[in-house]
Amino acid sequence: MERQIREVMPEFLGLKEAMELSREENRDNHRKFINPELVNLLGLLNFDKSFVKAQGVSIWDREGHEYLDFLGGYGALNLGHNHPEINAALEAVQELPNLLQASLNPLAGALGRNLALFTPGALQYSFFCNSGAEAVEGALKLARAATGRIKFISCESSFHGKSLGALSVTGRQKYRKPFEPLLPGVDFIPYGDAEALERALNQHDVAAFIVEPIQGEAGIIVPPEGYLKKVRDICSHYNTLLILDEIQTGFGRTGKLFACEEDNIAPDILCLSKSFGGGSTSLAAYTTTEEIWKKAYGSVEKGTLHTSTFGGNSRAAAAGIATLEILYRDDLSRQAAEKGKYLIEKLQELQQKYPFLKEVRGRGLFIGLEFAQPEKGLLNRLTGGALEKLASEYLGAMVAGELLNKHRIITAYTLNNPNVIRLEPPLIVSYEQLDQLLAALEEIFANNKGFGDMVIASSKTILSSFVKKF
């Protein structure tokens, strides 16, 4: 088939050719056909390397160099890359019909049953889809349909996705402004402020409050102790549904199977994705109680109001079933708790030695490192504030660039706070690999006493990357 298409379309790339593209050929395709500005951004700090193999926590480039993945697909790789049991599950169902709407998929039904066993409280009915943003969209629709109310409350600096509805409850103006007007009836309150939530709900007209148990893209922000318990009580008092977005924090990431279990509460609607597909396929869901589901969709006429072509397909469901089994069998949430405690304690020791590391925060293997901004001195005034702007927007990227290019450790900054880098390794990470990260950070902090040193080091990396390209 490939040979036939090449006869009439000589520039067509087959799968084998696509897998063998050089780094520059890959850049060129992305520059011409995908997103040229992203090519420029990733290229500045040499983040556009070509990787050819991945297993567990490790990734290899074309030259055979091994890298440690401490980004973990933004939390989508709790089981690591190419987990053999996930791949085996996909192989086992390869002859089943993957998409067949004129049927009830037994794998989706089994996954729904299993998920109800895993999730807290009385959560029972699940809707399967493909991404976290889709899960949030479905949760918002469910809340409106079940309550008859229109309004939503979300938090400042929150992140719930970039599709229109999900973006409407995402609390960063940078992402919202180009697409306004968004959904009406959405208000934002400070994260961690239970009193602000009560004031927002006191008119009894809010369909749902959507919140992350730990804010991820805001910079791994852990709320005050007892916050979620207060939120649960306030929402119940005002008959407002509580939507918990555990897309990043779920499936063991924070040391509990779900982060809300730390406060011993259950939401009315739980949004899940990322690691649900075991790192090998796209799988997401929202899950809710029988009462709420039936209020929204509890009749034949309403049963098809919210559907998905690809949601709950056989391969995704097989991966989800295997993922839950592995999480439970290997007690990965406990591993995340123990390894996270070790890593945070060691990072806090580095913080005491190096003031450049301003703060260490997080829970389990969901950790943020915030770096100290430069003082607003003469150099900042001479540059018209450019120094401060550079620090606020790119300091995290500079540290991530040093980790990648000098130590072969992959990290990234958080979207709503680029002064913070995130550490989200697979939960199967070893203590030896954690120590490799710690040694790399110690070397970076010892050689870079502050922002100015980091700018110089990053400039050398940028210059080196340009020299290699041309």
PDB file of C-alpha atoms in Angstrom, residues 302-430:
ATOM      1  CA  LYS A 302     -31.688  11.765  27.978  1.00  0.00           C
ATOM      2  CA  GLY A 303     -29.456   8.683  27.752  1.00  0.00           C
ATOM      3  CA  THR A 304     -27.703   9.866  24.594  1.00  0.00           C
ATOM      4  CA  LEU A 305     -27.339  13.562  25.406  1.00  0.00           C
ATOM      5  CA  HIS A 306     -23.611  13.178  26.049  1.00  0.00           C
ATOM      6  CA  THR A 307     -21.685  10.545  24.087  1.00  0.00           C
ATOM      7  CA  SER A 308     -18.262   9.953  22.527  1.00  0.00           C
ATOM      8  CA  THR A 309     -17.224   8.074  19.393  1.00  0.00           C
ATOM      9  CA  PHE A 310     -13.917   6.874  20.792  1.00  0.00           C
ATOM     10  CA  GLY A 311     -14.700   6.885  24.519  1.00  0.00           C
ATOM     11  CA  GLY A 312     -14.444   3.460  26.148  1.00  0.00           C
ATOM     12  CA  ASN A 313     -13.020   1.742  23.078  1.00  0.00           C
ATOM     13  CA  SER A 314     -11.650  -1.764  23.575  1.00  0.00           C
ATOM     14  CA  ARG A 315      -7.962  -0.900  23.602  1.00  0.00           C
ATOM     15  CA  ALA A 316      -8.329   2.014  25.970  1.00  0.00           C
ATOM     16  CA  ALA A 317     -10.546  -0.018  28.302  1.00  0.00           C
ATOM     17  CA  ALA A 318      -8.068  -2.912  28.279  1.00  0.00           C
ATOM     18  CA  ALA A 319      -5.270  -0.518  29.226  1.00  0.00           C
ATOM     19  CA  GLY A 320      -7.427   0.949  31.996  1.00  0.00           C
ATOM     20  CA  ILE A 321      -8.238  -2.447  33.471  1.00  0.00           C
ATOM     21  CA  ALA A 322      -4.551  -3.401  33.479  1.00  0.00           C
ATOM     22  CA  THR A 323      -3.566  -0.038  34.986  1.00  0.00           C
ATOM     23  CA  LEU A 324      -5.894  -0.401  37.959  1.00  0.00           C
ATOM     24  CA  GLU A 325      -4.689  -3.943  38.547  1.00  0.00           C
ATOM     25  CA  ILE A 326      -1.017  -2.903  38.537  1.00  0.00           C
ATOM     26  CA  LEU A 327      -1.637   0.112  40.779  1.00  0.00           C
ATOM     27  CA  TYR A 328      -3.349  -2.065  43.379  1.00  0.00           C
ATOM     28  CA  ARG A 329      -1.043  -5.082  43.133  1.00  0.00           C
ATOM     29  CA  ASP A 330       2.207  -3.095  43.317  1.00  0.00           C
ATOM     30  CA  ASP A 331       0.846  -0.634  45.912  1.00  0.00           C
ATOM     31  CA  LEU A 332       2.201   2.258  43.868  1.00  0.00           C
ATOM     32  CA  SER A 333       0.491   4.910  45.987  1.00  0.00           C
ATOM     33  CA  ARG A 334       2.488   3.713  49.011  1.00  0.00           C
ATOM     34  CA  GLN A 335       5.656   3.755  46.925  1.00  0.00           C
ATOM     35  CA  ALA A 336       4.894   7.332  45.867  1.00  0.00           C
ATOM     36  CA  ALA A 337       4.378   8.355  49.497  1.00  0.00           C
ATOM     37  CA  GLU A 338       7.646   6.810  50.683  1.00  0.00           C
ATOM     38  CA  LYS A 339       9.785   7.932  47.746  1.00  0.00           C
ATOM     39  CA  GLY A 340       8.214  11.380  47.813  1.00  0.00           C
ATOM     40  CA  LYS A 341       8.988  11.782  51.518  1.00  0.00           C
ATOM     41  CA  TYR A 342      12.612  10.823  50.858  1.00  0.00           C
ATOM     42  CA  LEU A 343      12.940  13.172  47.878  1.00  0.00           C
ATOM     43  CA  ILE A 344      11.266  16.156  49.558  1.00  0.00           C
ATOM     44  CA  GLU A 345      13.464  15.823  52.656  1.00  0.00           C
ATOM     45  CA  LYS A 346      16.622  15.724  50.527  1.00  0.00           C
ATOM     46  CA  LEU A 347      15.432  18.698  48.457  1.00  0.00           C
ATOM     47  CA  GLN A 348      14.744  20.665  51.625  1.00  0.00           C
ATOM     48  CA  GLU A 349      18.342  19.992  52.680  1.00  0.00           C
ATOM     49  CA  LEU A 350      19.459  21.538  49.378  1.00  0.00           C
ATOM     50  CA  GLN A 351      17.163  24.491  50.043  1.00  0.00           C
ATOM     51  CA  GLN A 352      18.970  25.150  53.324  1.00  0.00           C
ATOM     52  CA  LYS A 353      22.337  25.187  51.517  1.00  0.00           C
ATOM     53  CA  TYR A 354      21.377  27.171  48.431  1.00  0.00           C
ATOM     54  CA  PRO A 355      19.127  30.270  48.727  1.00  0.00           C
ATOM     55  CA  PHE A 356      18.630  30.127  44.940  1.00  0.00           C
ATOM     56  CA  LEU A 357      16.150  27.301  45.693  1.00  0.00           C
ATOM     57  CA  LYS A 358      13.400  29.360  47.294  1.00  0.00           C
ATOM     58  CA  GLU A 359      10.817  26.692  48.139  1.00  0.00           C
ATOM     59  CA  VAL A 360      10.149  22.955  47.922  1.00  0.00           C
ATOM     60  CA  ARG A 361       6.506  21.904  48.024  1.00  0.00           C
ATOM     61  CA  GLY A 362       4.253  19.055  47.084  1.00  0.00           C
ATOM     62  CA  ARG A 363       3.063  15.668  48.215  1.00  0.00           C
ATOM     63  CA  GLY A 364       4.169  12.199  47.169  1.00  0.00           C
ATOM     64  CA  LEU A 365       5.901  12.369  43.778  1.00  0.00           C
ATOM     65  CA  PHE A 366       4.120  15.586  42.811  1.00  0.00           C
ATOM     66  CA  ILE A 367       6.756  18.166  43.684  1.00  0.00           C
ATOM     67  CA  GLY A 368       7.464  21.752  42.703  1.00  0.00           C
ATOM     68  CA  LEU A 369      10.748  23.645  43.046  1.00  0.00           C
ATOM     69  CA  GLU A 370      10.444  27.429  43.069  1.00  0.00           C
ATOM     70  CA  PHE A 371      13.527  29.553  42.440  1.00  0.00           C
ATOM     71  CA  ALA A 372      14.449  32.925  43.909  1.00  0.00           C
ATOM     72  CA  GLN A 373      13.839  35.935  41.699  1.00  0.00           C
ATOM     73  CA  PRO A 374      16.594  38.551  41.320  1.00  0.00           C
ATOM     74  CA  GLU A 375      16.418  41.623  43.529  1.00  0.00           C
ATOM     75  CA  LYS A 376      15.057  44.716  41.800  1.00  0.00           C
ATOM     76  CA  GLY A 377      18.373  46.529  41.709  1.00  0.00           C
ATOM     77  CA  LEU A 378      20.315  48.781  39.356  1.00  0.00           C
ATOM     78  CA  LEU A 379      20.663  46.179  36.591  1.00  0.00           C
ATOM     79  CA  ASN A 380      16.914  45.684  36.485  1.00  0.00           C
ATOM     80  CA  ARG A 381      16.348  49.455  36.242  1.00  0.00           C
ATOM     81  CA  LEU A 382      18.970  49.788  33.522  1.00  0.00           C
ATOM     82  CA  THR A 383      17.235  47.098  31.481  1.00  0.00           C
ATOM     83  CA  GLY A 384      13.850  48.758  31.866  1.00  0.00           C
ATOM     84  CA  GLY A 385      12.490  45.818  33.836  1.00  0.00           C
ATOM     85  CA  ALA A 386      13.582  43.300  31.191  1.00  0.00           C
ATOM     86  CA  LEU A 387      15.650  41.382  33.733  1.00  0.00           C
ATOM     87  CA  GLU A 388      12.659  40.907  36.017  1.00  0.00           C
ATOM     88  CA  LYS A 389      10.470  39.863  33.082  1.00  0.00           C
ATOM     89  CA  LEU A 390      13.082  37.348  31.917  1.00  0.00           C
ATOM     90  CA  ALA A 391      13.351  35.885  35.399  1.00  0.00           C
ATOM     91  CA  SER A 392       9.602  35.637  35.916  1.00  0.00           C
ATOM     92  CA  GLU A 393       8.965  33.926  32.573  1.00  0.00           C
ATOM     93  CA  TYR A 394      12.015  31.779  31.912  1.00  0.00           C
ATOM     94  CA  LEU A 395      13.883  30.946  35.125  1.00  0.00           C
ATOM     95  CA  GLY A 396      12.243  27.534  35.476  1.00  0.00           C
ATOM     96  CA  ALA A 397      12.971  26.798  31.816  1.00  0.00           C
ATOM     97  CA  MET A 398      16.625  27.691  32.357  1.00  0.00           C
ATOM     98  CA  VAL A 399      16.980  25.246  35.239  1.00  0.00           C
ATOM     99  CA  ALA A 400      15.140  22.573  33.232  1.00  0.00           C
ATOM    100  CA  GLY A 401      17.500  23.258  30.336  1.00  0.00           C
ATOM    101  CA  GLU A 402      20.541  22.724  32.542  1.00  0.00           C
ATOM    102  CA  LEU A 403      19.108  19.452  33.846  1.00  0.00           C
ATOM    103  CA  LEU A 404      18.410  18.225  30.323  1.00  0.00           C
ATOM    104  CA  ASN A 405      21.540  19.311  28.503  1.00  0.00           C
ATOM    105  CA  LYS A 406      24.169  18.737  31.176  1.00  0.00           C
ATOM    106  CA  HIS A 407      22.674  15.935  33.252  1.00  0.00           C
ATOM    107  CA  ARG A 408      20.240  14.190  30.865  1.00  0.00           C
ATOM    108  CA  ILE A 409      17.288  14.596  33.195  1.00  0.00           C
ATOM    109  CA  ILE A 410      13.956  15.689  31.707  1.00  0.00           C
ATOM    110  CA  THR A 411      11.766  18.166  33.617  1.00  0.00           C
ATOM    111  CA  ALA A 412       9.661  21.231  32.705  1.00  0.00           C
ATOM    112  CA  TYR A 413       8.195  24.326  34.274  1.00  0.00           C
ATOM    113  CA  THR A 414       4.543  24.620  35.327  1.00  0.00           C
ATOM    114  CA  LEU A 415       2.250  26.420  32.862  1.00  0.00           C
ATOM    115  CA  ASN A 416       0.784  29.039  35.207  1.00  0.00           C
ATOM    116  CA  ASN A 417       4.018  29.648  37.126  1.00  0.00           C
ATOM    117  CA  PRO A 418       7.080  29.325  34.875  1.00  0.00           C
ATOM    118  CA  ASN A 419       9.320  30.094  37.855  1.00  0.00           C
ATOM    119  CA  VAL A 420       8.613  26.566  39.171  1.00  0.00           C
ATOM    120  CA  ILE A 421       9.847  23.273  37.735  1.00  0.00           C
ATOM    121  CA  ARG A 422       7.813  20.168  38.360  1.00  0.00           C
ATOM    122  CA  LEU A 423       9.113  16.761  39.386  1.00  0.00           C
ATOM    123  CA  GLU A 424       6.651  14.029  38.363  1.00  0.00           C
ATOM    124  CA  PRO A 425       8.674  10.879  37.723  1.00  0.00           C
ATOM    125  CA  PRO A 426       6.959   7.525  37.193  1.00  0.00           C
ATOM    126  CA  LEU A 427       5.990   6.022  40.543  1.00  0.00           C
ATOM    127  CA  ILE A 428       8.307   3.105  39.770  1.00  0.00           C
ATOM    128  CA  VAL A 429      11.353   5.408  39.969  1.00  0.00           C
ATOM    129  CA  SER A 430      14.211   3.913  41.990  1.00  0.00           C
TER     130      SER A 430
END
